[in-house]
PDB file of C-alpha atoms and ligand atoms in Angstrom:
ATOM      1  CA  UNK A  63       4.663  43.692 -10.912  1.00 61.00           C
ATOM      2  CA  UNK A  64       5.295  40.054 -11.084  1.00 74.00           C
ATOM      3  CA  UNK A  65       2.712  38.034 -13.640  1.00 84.00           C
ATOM      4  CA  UNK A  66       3.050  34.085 -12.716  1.00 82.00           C
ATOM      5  CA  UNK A  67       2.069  31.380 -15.395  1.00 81.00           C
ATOM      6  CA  UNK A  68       0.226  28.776 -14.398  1.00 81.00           C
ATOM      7  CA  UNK A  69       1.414  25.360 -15.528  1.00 78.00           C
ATOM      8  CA  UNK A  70      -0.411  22.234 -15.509  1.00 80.00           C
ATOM      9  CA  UNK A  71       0.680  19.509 -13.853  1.00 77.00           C
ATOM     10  CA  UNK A  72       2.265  16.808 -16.050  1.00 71.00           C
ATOM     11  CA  UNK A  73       2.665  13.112 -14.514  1.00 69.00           C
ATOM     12  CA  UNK A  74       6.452  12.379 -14.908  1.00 64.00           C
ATOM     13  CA  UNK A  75       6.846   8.603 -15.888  1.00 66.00           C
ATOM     14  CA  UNK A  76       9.956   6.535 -15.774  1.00 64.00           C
ATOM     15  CA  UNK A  77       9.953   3.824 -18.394  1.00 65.00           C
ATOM     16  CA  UNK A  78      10.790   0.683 -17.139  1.00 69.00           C
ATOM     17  CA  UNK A  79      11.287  -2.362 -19.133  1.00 70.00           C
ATOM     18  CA  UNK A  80      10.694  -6.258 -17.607  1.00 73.00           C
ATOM     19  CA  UNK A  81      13.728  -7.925 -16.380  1.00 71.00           C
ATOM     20  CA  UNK A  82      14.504 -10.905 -18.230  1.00 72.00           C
ATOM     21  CA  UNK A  83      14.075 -14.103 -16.320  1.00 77.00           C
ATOM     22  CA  UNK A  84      16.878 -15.054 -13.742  1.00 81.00           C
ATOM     23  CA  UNK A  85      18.422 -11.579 -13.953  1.00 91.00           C
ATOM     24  CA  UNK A  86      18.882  -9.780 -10.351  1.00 94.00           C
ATOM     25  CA  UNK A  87      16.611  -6.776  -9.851  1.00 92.00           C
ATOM     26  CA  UNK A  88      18.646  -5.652  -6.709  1.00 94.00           C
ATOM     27  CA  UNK A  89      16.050  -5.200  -4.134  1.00 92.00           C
ATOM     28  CA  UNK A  90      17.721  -5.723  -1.185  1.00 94.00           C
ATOM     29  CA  UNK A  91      20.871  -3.685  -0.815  1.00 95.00           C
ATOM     30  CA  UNK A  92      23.809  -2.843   1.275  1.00 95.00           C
ATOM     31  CA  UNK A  93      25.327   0.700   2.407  1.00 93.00           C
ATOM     32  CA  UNK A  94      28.841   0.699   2.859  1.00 90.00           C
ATOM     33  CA  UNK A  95      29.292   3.640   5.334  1.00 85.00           C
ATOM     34  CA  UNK A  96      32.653   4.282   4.068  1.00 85.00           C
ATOM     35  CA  UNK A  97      32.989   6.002   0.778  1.00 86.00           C
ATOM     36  CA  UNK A  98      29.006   5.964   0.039  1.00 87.00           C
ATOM     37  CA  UNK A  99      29.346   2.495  -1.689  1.00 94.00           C
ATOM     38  CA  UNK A 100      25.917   0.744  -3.079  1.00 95.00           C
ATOM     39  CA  UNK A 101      25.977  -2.827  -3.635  1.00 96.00           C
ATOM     40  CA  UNK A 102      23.240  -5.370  -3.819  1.00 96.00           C
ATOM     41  CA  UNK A 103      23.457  -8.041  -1.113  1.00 96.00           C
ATOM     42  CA  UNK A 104      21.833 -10.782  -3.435  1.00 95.00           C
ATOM     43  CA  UNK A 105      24.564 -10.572  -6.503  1.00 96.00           C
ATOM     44  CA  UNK A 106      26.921  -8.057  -5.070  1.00 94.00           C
ATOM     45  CA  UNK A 107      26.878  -5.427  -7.869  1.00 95.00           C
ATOM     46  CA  UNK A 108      27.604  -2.140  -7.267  1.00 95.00           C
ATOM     47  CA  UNK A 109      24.906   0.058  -7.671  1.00 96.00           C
ATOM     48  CA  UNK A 110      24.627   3.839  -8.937  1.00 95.00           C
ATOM     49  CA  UNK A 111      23.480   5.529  -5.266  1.00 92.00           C
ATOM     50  CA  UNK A 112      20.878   7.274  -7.168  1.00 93.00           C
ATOM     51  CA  UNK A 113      19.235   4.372  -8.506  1.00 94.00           C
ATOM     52  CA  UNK A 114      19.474   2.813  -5.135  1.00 94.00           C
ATOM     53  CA  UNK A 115      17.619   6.054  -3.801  1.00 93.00           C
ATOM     54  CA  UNK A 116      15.077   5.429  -6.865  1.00 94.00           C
ATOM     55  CA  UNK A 117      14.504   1.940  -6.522  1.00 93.00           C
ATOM     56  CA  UNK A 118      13.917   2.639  -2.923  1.00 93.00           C
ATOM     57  CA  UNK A 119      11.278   5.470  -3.543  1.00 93.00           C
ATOM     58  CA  UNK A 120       9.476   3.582  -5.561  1.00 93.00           C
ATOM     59  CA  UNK A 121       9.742   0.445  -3.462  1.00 92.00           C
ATOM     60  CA  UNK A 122       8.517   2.774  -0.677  1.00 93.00           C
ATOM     61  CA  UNK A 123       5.666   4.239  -2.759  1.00 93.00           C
ATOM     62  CA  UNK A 124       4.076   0.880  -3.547  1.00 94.00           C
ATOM     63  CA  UNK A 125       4.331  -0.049   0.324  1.00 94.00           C
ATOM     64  CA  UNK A 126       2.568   3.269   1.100  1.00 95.00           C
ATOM     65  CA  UNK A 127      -0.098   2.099  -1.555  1.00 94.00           C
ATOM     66  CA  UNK A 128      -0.792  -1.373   0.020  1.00 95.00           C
ATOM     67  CA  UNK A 129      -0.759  -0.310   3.344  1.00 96.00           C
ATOM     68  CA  UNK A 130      -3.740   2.283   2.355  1.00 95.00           C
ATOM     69  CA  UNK A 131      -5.655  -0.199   0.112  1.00 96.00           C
ATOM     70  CA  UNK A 132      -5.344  -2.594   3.409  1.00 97.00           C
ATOM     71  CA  UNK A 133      -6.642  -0.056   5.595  1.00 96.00           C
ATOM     72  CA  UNK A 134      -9.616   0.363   3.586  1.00 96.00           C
ATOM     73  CA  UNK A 135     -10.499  -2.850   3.175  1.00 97.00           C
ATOM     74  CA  UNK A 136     -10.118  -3.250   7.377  1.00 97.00           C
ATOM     75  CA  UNK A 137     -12.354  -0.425   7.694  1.00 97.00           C
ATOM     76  CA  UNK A 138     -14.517  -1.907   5.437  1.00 97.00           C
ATOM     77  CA  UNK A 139     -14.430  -5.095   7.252  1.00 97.00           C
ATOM     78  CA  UNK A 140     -15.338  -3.828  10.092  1.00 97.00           C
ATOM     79  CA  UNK A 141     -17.854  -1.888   9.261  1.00 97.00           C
ATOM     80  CA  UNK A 142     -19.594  -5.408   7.970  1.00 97.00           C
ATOM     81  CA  UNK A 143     -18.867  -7.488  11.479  1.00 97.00           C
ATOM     82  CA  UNK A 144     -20.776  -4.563  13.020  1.00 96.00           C
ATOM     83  CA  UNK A 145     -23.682  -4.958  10.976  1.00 96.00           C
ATOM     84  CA  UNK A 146     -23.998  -8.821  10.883  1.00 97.00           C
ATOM     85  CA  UNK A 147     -23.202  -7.960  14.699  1.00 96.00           C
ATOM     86  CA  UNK A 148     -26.762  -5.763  15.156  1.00 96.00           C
ATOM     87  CA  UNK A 149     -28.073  -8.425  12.608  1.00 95.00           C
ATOM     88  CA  UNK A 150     -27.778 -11.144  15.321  1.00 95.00           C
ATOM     89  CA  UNK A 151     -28.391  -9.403  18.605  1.00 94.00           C
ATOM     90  CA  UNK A 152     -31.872  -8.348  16.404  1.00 94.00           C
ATOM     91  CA  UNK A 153     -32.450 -11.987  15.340  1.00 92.00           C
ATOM     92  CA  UNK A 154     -31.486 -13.536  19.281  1.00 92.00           C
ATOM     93  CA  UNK A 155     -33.786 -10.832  20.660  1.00 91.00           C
ATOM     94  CA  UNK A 156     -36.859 -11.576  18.326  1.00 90.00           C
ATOM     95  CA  UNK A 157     -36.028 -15.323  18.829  1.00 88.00           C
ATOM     96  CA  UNK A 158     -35.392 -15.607  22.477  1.00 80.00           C
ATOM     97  CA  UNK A 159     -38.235 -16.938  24.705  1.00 65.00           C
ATOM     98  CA  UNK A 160     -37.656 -14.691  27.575  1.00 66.00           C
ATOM     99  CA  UNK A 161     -38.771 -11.728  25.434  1.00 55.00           C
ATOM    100  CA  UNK A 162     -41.883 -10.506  26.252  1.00 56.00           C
ATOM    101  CA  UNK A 163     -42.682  -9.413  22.646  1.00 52.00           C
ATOM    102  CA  UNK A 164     -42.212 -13.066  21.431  1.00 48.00           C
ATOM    103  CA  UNK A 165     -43.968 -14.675  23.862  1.00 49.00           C
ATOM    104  CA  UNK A 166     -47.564 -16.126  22.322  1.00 51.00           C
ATOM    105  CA  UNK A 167     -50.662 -15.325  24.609  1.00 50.00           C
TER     106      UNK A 167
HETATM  107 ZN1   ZN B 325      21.390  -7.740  -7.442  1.00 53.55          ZN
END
Protein backbone atom coordinates (compact mmCIF):
# COMPACT_ATOMS: atom_id res chain seq x y z
CA UNK A 1 0.00 0.00 0.00
CA UNK A 2 1.38 3.23 -1.16
CA UNK A 3 0.64 6.38 1.45
CA UNK A 4 1.35 9.79 -0.66
CA UNK A 5 2.21 13.11 1.26
CA UNK A 6 0.70 15.93 0.28
CA UNK A 7 2.94 18.95 -0.16
CA UNK A 8 1.98 22.43 -0.44
CA UNK A 9 2.78 24.33 -3.10
CA UNK A 10 5.68 26.76 -2.54
CA UNK A 11 6.14 29.80 -5.14
CA UNK A 12 9.78 29.38 -6.39
CA UNK A 13 11.34 32.96 -6.78
CA UNK A 14 14.44 33.90 -8.63
CA UNK A 15 16.13 36.91 -7.12
CA UNK A 16 16.98 39.35 -9.46
CA UNK A 17 18.91 42.40 -8.78
CA UNK A 18 18.53 45.94 -11.07
CA UNK A 19 21.01 46.32 -13.75
CA UNK A 20 23.11 49.20 -13.28
CA UNK A 21 22.57 51.96 -15.76
CA UNK A 22 24.11 51.51 -19.34
CA UNK A 23 24.84 47.82 -18.69
CA UNK A 24 23.31 45.34 -21.50
CA UNK A 25 20.48 43.15 -20.23
CA UNK A 26 20.68 40.89 -23.41
CA UNK A 27 17.19 40.81 -24.60
CA UNK A 28 17.49 40.23 -27.97
CA UNK A 29 19.68 37.28 -28.84
CA UNK A 30 21.18 35.20 -31.51
CA UNK A 31 21.29 31.22 -32.02
CA UNK A 32 24.18 30.04 -33.70
CA UNK A 33 22.89 26.70 -35.18
CA UNK A 34 26.26 25.29 -35.10
CA UNK A 35 27.62 24.19 -31.81
CA UNK A 36 24.45 25.60 -29.71
CA UNK A 37 26.21 29.05 -29.34
CA UNK A 38 24.17 32.00 -27.38
CA UNK A 39 25.20 35.42 -27.96
CA UNK A 40 23.40 38.67 -27.55
CA UNK A 41 22.98 40.60 -30.81
CA UNK A 42 23.12 44.08 -28.98
CA UNK A 43 26.80 43.61 -27.21
CA UNK A 44 27.73 40.26 -28.59
CA UNK A 45 28.36 38.34 -25.32
CA UNK A 46 28.05 34.94 -25.15
CA UNK A 47 25.40 33.80 -23.16
CA UNK A 48 24.92 30.60 -20.82
CA UNK A 49 21.98 28.70 -23.14
CA UNK A 50 20.16 28.23 -20.00
CA UNK A 51 19.90 31.69 -19.07
CA UNK A 52 18.97 32.45 -22.60
CA UNK A 53 16.09 29.76 -22.14
CA UNK A 54 15.32 31.70 -18.69
CA UNK A 55 15.39 35.07 -19.82
CA UNK A 56 13.17 33.94 -22.57
CA UNK A 57 10.54 32.23 -20.23
CA UNK A 58 10.22 34.92 -18.35
CA UNK A 59 10.20 37.38 -21.22
CA UNK A 60 7.44 35.07 -22.55
CA UNK A 61 5.53 34.98 -19.24
CA UNK A 62 5.17 38.75 -18.95
CA UNK A 63 3.91 38.82 -22.74
CA UNK A 64 1.34 36.13 -21.80
CA UNK A 65 0.39 38.54 -18.83
CA UNK A 66 -0.18 41.71 -20.99
CA UNK A 67 -1.80 40.09 -23.62
CA UNK A 68 -4.53 38.78 -20.90
CA UNK A 69 -4.73 42.11 -18.95
CA UNK A 70 -5.38 43.64 -22.69
CA UNK A 71 -7.99 41.27 -23.39
CA UNK A 72 -9.82 42.17 -20.41
CA UNK A 73 -9.75 45.52 -20.67
CA UNK A 74 -11.15 45.00 -24.64
CA UNK A 75 -13.84 43.00 -23.27
CA UNK A 76 -14.45 45.47 -20.93
CA UNK A 77 -14.50 48.08 -23.50
CA UNK A 78 -16.79 46.66 -25.30
CA UNK A 79 -19.04 45.79 -23.08
CA UNK A 80 -19.28 49.85 -22.35
CA UNK A 81 -19.73 50.92 -26.32
CA UNK A 82 -22.67 48.50 -26.12
CA UNK A 83 -24.26 50.14 -23.37
CA UNK A 84 -23.70 53.86 -24.32
CA UNK A 85 -24.83 52.11 -27.72
CA UNK A 86 -28.60 51.08 -26.18
CA UNK A 87 -28.10 54.44 -24.24
CA UNK A 88 -28.45 56.39 -27.55
CA UNK A 89 -30.77 54.35 -29.71
CA UNK A 90 -33.09 54.85 -26.18
CA UNK A 91 -32.38 58.62 -26.11
CA UNK A 92 -32.92 59.04 -30.40
CA UNK A 93 -36.10 56.98 -29.98
CA UNK A 94 -37.63 59.06 -27.01
CA UNK A 95 -36.34 62.20 -28.87
CA UNK A 96 -37.30 61.60 -32.41
CA UNK A 97 -40.48 63.31 -33.73
CA UNK A 98 -41.68 60.51 -35.81
CA UNK A 99 -42.35 58.48 -32.64
CA UNK A 100 -45.69 58.16 -31.86
CA UNK A 101 -45.06 58.06 -28.06
CA UNK A 102 -43.36 61.54 -28.24
CA UNK A 103 -45.62 63.14 -30.22
CA UNK A 104 -47.81 65.89 -27.98
CA UNK A 105 -51.68 65.69 -28.63
ZN1 LIG B 1 23.84 42.12 -24.38
Amino acid sequence: MSRVIPFRRVPVIIEKRALPSGVCAHRRIRLEPHGGVVTCVDCNATLAPFWALSMLSEQYSLAMSQIERLTTRLSLADARVLELSAELDAFARKESPSNPSSTEP
